[in-house]
Short mmCIF file of C-alpha atoms (C1' of nucleotides) in Angstrom, two decimals:
data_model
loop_
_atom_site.label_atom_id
_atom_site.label_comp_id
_atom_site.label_asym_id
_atom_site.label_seq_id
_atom_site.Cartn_x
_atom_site.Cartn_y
_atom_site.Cartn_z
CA UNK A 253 -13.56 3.71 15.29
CA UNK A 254 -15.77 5.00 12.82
CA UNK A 255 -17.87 2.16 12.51
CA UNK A 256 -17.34 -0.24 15.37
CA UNK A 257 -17.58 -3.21 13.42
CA UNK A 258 -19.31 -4.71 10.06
CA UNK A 259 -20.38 -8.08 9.57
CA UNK A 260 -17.86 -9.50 6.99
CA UNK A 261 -18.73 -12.44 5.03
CA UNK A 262 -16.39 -15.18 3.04
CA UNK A 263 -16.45 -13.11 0.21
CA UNK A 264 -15.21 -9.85 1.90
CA UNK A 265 -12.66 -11.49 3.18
CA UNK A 266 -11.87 -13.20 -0.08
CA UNK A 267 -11.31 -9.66 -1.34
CA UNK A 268 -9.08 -8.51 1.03
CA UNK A 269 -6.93 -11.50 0.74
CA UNK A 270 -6.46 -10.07 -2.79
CA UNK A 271 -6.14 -6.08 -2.31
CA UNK A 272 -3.99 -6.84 0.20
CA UNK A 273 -1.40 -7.92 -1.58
CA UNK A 274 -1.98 -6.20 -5.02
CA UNK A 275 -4.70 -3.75 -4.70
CA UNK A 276 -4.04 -2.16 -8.20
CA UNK A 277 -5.50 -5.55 -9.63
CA UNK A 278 -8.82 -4.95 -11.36
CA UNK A 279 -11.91 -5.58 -9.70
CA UNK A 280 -13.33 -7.57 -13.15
CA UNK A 281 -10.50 -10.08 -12.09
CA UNK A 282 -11.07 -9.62 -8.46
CA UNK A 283 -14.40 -10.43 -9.15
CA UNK A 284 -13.88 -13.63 -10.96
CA UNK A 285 -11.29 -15.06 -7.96
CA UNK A 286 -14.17 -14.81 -6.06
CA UNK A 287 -17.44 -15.52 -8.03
CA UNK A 288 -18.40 -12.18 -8.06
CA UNK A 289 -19.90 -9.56 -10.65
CA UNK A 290 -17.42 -6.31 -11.04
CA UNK A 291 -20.28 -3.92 -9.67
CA UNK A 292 -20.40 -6.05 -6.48
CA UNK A 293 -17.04 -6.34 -5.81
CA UNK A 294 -16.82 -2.74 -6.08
CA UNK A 295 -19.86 -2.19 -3.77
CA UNK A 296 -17.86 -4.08 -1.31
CA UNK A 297 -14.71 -2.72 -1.43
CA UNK A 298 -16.24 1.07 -0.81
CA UNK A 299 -18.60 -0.29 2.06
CA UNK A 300 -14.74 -2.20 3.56
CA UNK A 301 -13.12 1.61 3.15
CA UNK A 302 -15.85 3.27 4.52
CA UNK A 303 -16.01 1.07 7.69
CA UNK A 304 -12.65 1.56 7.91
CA UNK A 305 -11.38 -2.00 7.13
CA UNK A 306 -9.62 -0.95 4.51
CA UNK A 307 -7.72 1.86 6.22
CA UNK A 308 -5.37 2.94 3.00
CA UNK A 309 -4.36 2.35 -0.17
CA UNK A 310 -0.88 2.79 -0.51
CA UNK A 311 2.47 2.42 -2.43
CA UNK A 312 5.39 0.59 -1.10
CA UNK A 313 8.56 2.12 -1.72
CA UNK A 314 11.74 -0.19 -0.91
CA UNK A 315 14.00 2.22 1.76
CA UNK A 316 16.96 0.86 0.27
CA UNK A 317 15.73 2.52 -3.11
CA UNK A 318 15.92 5.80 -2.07
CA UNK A 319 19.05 5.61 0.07
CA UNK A 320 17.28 4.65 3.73
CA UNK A 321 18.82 1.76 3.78
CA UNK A 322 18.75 1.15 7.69
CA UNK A 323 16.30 -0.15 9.68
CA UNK A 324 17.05 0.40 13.78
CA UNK A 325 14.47 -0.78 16.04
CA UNK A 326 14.78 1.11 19.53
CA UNK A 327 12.65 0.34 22.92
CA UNK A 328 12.33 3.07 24.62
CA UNK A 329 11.68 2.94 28.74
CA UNK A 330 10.01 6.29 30.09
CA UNK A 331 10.26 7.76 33.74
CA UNK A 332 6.52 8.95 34.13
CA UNK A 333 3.98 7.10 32.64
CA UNK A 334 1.51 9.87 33.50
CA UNK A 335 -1.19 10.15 30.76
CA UNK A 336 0.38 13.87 29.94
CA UNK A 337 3.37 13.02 29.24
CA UNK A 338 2.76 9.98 27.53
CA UNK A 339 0.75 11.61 24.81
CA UNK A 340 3.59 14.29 24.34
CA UNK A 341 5.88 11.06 23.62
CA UNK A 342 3.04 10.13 21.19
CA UNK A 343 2.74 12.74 19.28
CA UNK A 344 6.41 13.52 18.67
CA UNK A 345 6.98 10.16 17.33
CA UNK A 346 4.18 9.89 15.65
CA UNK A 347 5.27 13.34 13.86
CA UNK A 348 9.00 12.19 13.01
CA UNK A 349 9.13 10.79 9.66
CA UNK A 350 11.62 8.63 10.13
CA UNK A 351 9.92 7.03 12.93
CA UNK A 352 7.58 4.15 10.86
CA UNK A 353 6.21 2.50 13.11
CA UNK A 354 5.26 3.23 16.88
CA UNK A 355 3.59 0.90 19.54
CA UNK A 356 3.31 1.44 23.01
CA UNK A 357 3.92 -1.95 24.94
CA UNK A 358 3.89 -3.70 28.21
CA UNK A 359 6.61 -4.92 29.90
CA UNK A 360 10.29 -3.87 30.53
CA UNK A 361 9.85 -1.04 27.83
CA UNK A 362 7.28 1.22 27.13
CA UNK A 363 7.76 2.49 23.86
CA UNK A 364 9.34 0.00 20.92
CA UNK A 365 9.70 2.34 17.69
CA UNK A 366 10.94 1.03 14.00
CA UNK A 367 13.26 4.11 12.41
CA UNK A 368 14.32 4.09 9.01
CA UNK A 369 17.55 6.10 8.16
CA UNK A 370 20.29 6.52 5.43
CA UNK A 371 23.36 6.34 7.63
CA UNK A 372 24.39 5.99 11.48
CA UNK A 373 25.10 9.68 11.65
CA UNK A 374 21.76 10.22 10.87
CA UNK A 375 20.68 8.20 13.41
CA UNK A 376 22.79 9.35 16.18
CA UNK A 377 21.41 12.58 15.26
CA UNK A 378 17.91 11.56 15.65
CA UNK A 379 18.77 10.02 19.34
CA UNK A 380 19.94 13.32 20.71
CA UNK A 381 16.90 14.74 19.32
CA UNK A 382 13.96 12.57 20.49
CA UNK A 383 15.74 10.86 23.58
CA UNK A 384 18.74 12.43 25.06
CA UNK A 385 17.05 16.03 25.03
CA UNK A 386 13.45 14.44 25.89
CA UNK A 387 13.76 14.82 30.00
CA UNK A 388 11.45 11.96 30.51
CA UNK A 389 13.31 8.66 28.33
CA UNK A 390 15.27 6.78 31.27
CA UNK A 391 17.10 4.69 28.98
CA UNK A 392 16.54 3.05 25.24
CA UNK A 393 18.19 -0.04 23.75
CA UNK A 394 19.03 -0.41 19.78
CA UNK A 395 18.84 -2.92 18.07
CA UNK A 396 19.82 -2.49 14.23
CA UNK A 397 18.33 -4.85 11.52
CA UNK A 398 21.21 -6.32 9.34
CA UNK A 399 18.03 -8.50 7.54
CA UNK A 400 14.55 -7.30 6.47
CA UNK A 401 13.22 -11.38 6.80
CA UNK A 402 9.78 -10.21 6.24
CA UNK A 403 8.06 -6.98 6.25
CA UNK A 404 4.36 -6.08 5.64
CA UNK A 405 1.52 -4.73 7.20
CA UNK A 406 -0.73 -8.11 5.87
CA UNK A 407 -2.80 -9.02 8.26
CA UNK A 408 -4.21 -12.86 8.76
CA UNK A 409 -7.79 -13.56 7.29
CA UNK A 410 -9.79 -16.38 9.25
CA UNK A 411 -13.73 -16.50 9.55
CA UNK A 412 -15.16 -13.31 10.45
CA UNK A 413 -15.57 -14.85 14.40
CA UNK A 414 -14.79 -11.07 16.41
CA UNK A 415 -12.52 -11.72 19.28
CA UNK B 56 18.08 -6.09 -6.11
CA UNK B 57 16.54 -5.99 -9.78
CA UNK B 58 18.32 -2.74 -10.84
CA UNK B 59 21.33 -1.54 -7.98
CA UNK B 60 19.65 2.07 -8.28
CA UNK B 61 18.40 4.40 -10.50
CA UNK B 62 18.55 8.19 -10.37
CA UNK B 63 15.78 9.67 -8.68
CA UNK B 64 14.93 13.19 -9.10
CA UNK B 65 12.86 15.42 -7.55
CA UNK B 66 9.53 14.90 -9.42
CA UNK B 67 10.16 10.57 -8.69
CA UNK B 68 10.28 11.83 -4.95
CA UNK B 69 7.11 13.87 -5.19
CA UNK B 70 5.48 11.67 -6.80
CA UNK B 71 6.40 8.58 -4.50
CA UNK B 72 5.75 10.86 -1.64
CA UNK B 73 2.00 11.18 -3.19
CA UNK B 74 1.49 7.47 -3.87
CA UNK B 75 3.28 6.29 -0.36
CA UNK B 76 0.18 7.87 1.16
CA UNK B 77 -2.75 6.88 -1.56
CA UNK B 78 -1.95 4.70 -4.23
CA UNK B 79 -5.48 5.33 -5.59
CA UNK B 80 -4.96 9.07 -6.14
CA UNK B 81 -5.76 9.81 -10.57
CA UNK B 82 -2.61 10.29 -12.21
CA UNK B 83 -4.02 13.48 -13.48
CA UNK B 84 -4.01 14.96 -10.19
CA UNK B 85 -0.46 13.53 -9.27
CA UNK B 86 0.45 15.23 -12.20
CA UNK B 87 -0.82 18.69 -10.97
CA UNK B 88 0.79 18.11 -7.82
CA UNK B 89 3.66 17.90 -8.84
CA UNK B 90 3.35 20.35 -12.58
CA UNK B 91 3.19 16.92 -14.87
CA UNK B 92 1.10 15.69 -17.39
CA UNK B 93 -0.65 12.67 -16.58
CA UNK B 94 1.09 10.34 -18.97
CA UNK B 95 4.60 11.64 -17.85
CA UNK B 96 3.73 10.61 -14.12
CA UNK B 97 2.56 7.26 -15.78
CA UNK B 98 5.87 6.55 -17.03
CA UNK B 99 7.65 7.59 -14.12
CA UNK B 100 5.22 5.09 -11.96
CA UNK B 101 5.82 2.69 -14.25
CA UNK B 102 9.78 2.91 -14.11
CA UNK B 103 9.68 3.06 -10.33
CA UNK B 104 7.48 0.15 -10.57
CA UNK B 105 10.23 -1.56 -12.74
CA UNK B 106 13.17 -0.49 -10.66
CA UNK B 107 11.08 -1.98 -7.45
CA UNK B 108 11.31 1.40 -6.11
CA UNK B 109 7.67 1.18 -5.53
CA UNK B 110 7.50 -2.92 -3.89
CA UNK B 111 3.89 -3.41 -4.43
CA UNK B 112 0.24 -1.78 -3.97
CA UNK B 113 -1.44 -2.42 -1.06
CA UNK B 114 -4.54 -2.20 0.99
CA UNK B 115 -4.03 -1.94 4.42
CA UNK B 116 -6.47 -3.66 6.62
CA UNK B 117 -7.17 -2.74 9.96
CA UNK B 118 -6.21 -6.08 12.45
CA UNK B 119 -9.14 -4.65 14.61
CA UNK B 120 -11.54 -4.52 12.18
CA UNK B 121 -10.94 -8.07 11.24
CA UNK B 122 -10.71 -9.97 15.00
CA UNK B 123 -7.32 -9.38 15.02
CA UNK B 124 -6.91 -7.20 17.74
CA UNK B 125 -3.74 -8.13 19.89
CA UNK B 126 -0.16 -7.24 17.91
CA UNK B 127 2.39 -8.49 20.17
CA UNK B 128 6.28 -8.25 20.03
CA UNK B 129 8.69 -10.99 20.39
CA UNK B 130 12.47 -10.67 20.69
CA UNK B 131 13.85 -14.72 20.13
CA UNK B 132 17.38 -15.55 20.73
CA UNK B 133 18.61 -18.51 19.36
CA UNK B 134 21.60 -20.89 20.20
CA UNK B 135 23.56 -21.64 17.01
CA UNK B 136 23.93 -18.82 14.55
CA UNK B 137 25.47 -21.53 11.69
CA UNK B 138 24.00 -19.80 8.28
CA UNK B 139 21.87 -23.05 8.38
CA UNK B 140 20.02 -22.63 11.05
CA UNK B 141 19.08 -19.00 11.07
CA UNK B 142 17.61 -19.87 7.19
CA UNK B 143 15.61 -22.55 8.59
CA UNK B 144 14.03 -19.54 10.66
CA UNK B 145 13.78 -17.41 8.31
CA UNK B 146 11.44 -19.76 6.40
CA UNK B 147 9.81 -20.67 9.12
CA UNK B 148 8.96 -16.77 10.11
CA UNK B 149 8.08 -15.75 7.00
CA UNK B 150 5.89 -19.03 6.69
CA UNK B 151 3.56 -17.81 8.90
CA UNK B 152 0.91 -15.84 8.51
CA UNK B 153 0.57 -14.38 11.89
CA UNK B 154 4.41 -12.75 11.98
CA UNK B 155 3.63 -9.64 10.43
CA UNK B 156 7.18 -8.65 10.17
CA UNK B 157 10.65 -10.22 10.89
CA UNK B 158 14.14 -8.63 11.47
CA UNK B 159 17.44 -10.17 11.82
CA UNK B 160 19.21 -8.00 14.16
CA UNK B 161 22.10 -7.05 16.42
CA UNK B 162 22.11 -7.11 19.71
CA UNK B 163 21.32 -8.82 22.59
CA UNK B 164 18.44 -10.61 20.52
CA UNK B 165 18.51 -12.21 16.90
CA UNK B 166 15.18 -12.03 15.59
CA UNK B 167 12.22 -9.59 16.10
CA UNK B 168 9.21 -10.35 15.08
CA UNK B 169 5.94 -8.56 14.96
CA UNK B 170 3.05 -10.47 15.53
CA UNK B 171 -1.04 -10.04 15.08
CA UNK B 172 -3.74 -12.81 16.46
CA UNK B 173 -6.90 -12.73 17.66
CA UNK B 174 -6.67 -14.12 21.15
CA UNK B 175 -3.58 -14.57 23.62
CA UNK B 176 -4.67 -18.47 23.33
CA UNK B 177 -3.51 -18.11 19.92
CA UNK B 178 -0.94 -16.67 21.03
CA UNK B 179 0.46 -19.22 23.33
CA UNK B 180 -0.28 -21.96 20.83
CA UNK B 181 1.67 -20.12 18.27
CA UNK B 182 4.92 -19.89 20.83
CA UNK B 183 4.06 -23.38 21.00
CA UNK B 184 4.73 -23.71 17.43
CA UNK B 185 7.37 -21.48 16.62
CA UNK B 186 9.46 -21.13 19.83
CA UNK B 187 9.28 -24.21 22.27
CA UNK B 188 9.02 -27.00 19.62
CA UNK B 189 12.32 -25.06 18.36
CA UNK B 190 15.40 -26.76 19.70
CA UNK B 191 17.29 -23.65 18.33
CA UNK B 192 15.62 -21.07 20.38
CA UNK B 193 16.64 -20.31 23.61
CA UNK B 194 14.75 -17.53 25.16
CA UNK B 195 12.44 -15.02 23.87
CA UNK B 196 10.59 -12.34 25.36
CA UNK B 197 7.16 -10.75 24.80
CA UNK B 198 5.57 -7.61 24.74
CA UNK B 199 2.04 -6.85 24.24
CA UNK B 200 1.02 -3.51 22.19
CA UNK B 201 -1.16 -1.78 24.66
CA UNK B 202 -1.45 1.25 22.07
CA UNK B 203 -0.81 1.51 18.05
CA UNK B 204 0.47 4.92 18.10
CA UNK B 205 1.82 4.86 14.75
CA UNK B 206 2.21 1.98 12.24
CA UNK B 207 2.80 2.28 8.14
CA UNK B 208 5.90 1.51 6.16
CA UNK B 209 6.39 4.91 4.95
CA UNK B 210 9.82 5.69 3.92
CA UNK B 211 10.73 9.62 4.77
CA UNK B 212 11.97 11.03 1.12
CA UNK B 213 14.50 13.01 0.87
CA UNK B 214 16.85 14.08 -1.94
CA UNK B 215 18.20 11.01 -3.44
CA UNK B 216 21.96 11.45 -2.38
CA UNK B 217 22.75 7.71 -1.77
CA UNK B 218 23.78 6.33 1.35
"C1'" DG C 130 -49.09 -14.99 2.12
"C1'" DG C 131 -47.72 -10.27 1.08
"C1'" DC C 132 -44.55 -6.52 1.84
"C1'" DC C 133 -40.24 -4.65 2.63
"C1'" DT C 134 -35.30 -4.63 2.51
"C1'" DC C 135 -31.16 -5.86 0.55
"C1'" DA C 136 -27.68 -7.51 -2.61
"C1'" DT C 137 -26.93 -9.07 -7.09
"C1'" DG C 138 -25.97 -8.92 -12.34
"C1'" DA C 139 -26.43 -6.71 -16.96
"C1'" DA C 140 -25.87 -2.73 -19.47
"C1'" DA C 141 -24.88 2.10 -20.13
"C1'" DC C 142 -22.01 5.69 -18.82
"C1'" DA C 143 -17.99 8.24 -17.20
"C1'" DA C 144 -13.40 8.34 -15.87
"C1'" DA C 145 -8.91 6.76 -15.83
"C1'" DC C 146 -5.13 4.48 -17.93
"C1'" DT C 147 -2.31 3.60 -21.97
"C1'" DT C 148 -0.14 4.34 -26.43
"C1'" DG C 149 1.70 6.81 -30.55
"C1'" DC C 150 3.42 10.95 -32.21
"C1'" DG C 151 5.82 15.40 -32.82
"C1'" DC C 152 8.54 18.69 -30.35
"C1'" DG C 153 11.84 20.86 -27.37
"C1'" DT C 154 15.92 20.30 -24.55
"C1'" DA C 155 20.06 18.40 -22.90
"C1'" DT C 156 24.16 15.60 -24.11
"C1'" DT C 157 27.79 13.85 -26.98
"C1'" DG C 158 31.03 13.96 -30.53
"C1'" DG C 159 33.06 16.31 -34.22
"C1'" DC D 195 31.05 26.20 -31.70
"C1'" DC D 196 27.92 23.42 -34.16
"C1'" DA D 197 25.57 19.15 -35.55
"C1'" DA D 198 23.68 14.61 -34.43
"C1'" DT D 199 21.69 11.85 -31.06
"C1'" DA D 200 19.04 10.54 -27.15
"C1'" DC D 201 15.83 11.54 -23.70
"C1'" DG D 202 11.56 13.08 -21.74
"C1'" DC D 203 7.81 16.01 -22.27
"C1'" DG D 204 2.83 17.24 -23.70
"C1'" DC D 205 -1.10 16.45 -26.70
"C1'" DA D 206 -4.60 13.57 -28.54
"C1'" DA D 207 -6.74 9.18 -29.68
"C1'" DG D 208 -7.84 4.46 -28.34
"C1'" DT D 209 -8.62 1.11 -24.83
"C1'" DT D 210 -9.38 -0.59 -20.39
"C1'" DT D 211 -11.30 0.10 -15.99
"C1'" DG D 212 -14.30 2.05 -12.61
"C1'" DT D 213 -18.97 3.73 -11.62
"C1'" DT D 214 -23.89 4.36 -11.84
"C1'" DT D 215 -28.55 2.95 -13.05
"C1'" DC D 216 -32.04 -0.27 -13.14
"C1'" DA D 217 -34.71 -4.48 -12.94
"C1'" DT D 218 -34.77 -9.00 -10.77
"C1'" DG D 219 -34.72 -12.48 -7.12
"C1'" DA D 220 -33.79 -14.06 -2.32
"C1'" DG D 221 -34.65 -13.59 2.59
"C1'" DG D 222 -36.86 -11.56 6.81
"C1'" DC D 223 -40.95 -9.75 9.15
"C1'" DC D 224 -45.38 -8.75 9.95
#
DNA sequence: GGCCTCATGAAACAAACTTGCGCGTATTGG
DNA sequence: CCAATACGCGCAAGTTTGTTTCATGAGGCC
């Protein structure tokens, strides 16, 4: 959004390869995976964050760590689809933490969320609060995860060719 | 897995809660965040880090930004659930680079899988690949993310009474 | 061909991370 | 109830890393 798009070159997408999966590693070393000076990498890496490529730099903590240990995937199917509305479903998902992740989809549903919780009371608890007291959810299905296969946020690198 | 769990007080929260949103915040200003010196946060990082609390450090890359604009959901259902065969697509989800993220789950389907490409050609070559070369999958359905509304892997902290 | 722009690398600089040490506090055992 | 131990803290020094400055060379455009 902020910039609508940069041109990226092999060796900016080199660098994300890297930073996305370990972005604590140092750019002297980041530089050398790539044939690049330290100073340039860094130049690169700022220019990526300020286009908005880079869009964090975070820590990921392991929900079964810290007692969240269950992962419940719900699609949710609306009544009105009416921009009003819809926007009001945003923005209280978007403000639940345990709500992760939030997409808004074609097809049979409209809304497919990823909740993280510590136990099944918890979620039932979070059900009557976002869907059975929410006046516009027609129905939702559940699905809970008994296997975290694969979970990340990385995205694929190819040539910089936009879509 | 490495340690079963260590005891997480209320400055490991704080401080997780800091890094879950910018891993590249000082140490010195974690610390004054949360009324630690910078060295005592560094240990705690470092235990967390240890304890694989804290999975990894990230960069998050916008899909957008990179010609990867179309993240698309797919709920597979297979035939035969023998241990064997849902390992074999396990690999083969993790495998490849385009599934984002993969759940085994209850329910009416088996797998979820979150998925990011560039075009729906690549799409439909990837189902090619993954689903209709598969003699173990028998349906899946798709849904196309019209809207990102929310997307991270942030865990909601709260105190640290296990599950 | 000359000028301008841009990105690079080397070096200097500043900031952050890391380690060792002494101290206070909580815990355990007598 | 008191002593010994273990744990984690803060402070300060050393080291690594990140950042800026500057001069050079490549490429595009008159």
């Amino acid at each position: 959004m902020a910039k609508p798009a940069i041109e990226l070159d092999s060796f900016d997408l080199a660098i994300l390869a890297i930073l996305q999966k370990d972005n604590a590693t140092p750019q002297r070393l980041v530089g050398e995976a790539v044939n690049l000076s330290a100073p340039a990498v860094q130049r690169r890496i700022r220019r990526l964050e300020e286009a908005g490529v880079i869009a964090a730099n975070v820590a990921i903590v392991d929900p079964a760590k810290v007692g969240q240990a269950i992962t419940i995937f719900v699609e949710v199917e609306v009544i009105s689809e009416t921009a009003e509305l819809l926007d009001a479903a945003k923005r209280e998902f978007s403000a639940t933490p345990e709500v992760q992740q939030c997409y808004y989809v074609t097809g049979e549903a409209d809304f497919i969320l990823i909740i993280i919780v510590g136990t099944m009371a918890d979620y039932e608890a979070l059900t009557r609060r976002l869907f059975f007291s929410n006046n516009n959810v027609k129905k939702f299905r559940t699905f809970v995860a008994m296997d975290r296969v694969k979970v990340g946020l990385t995205v694929p690198l190819t040539q910089p060719g936009e879509a």
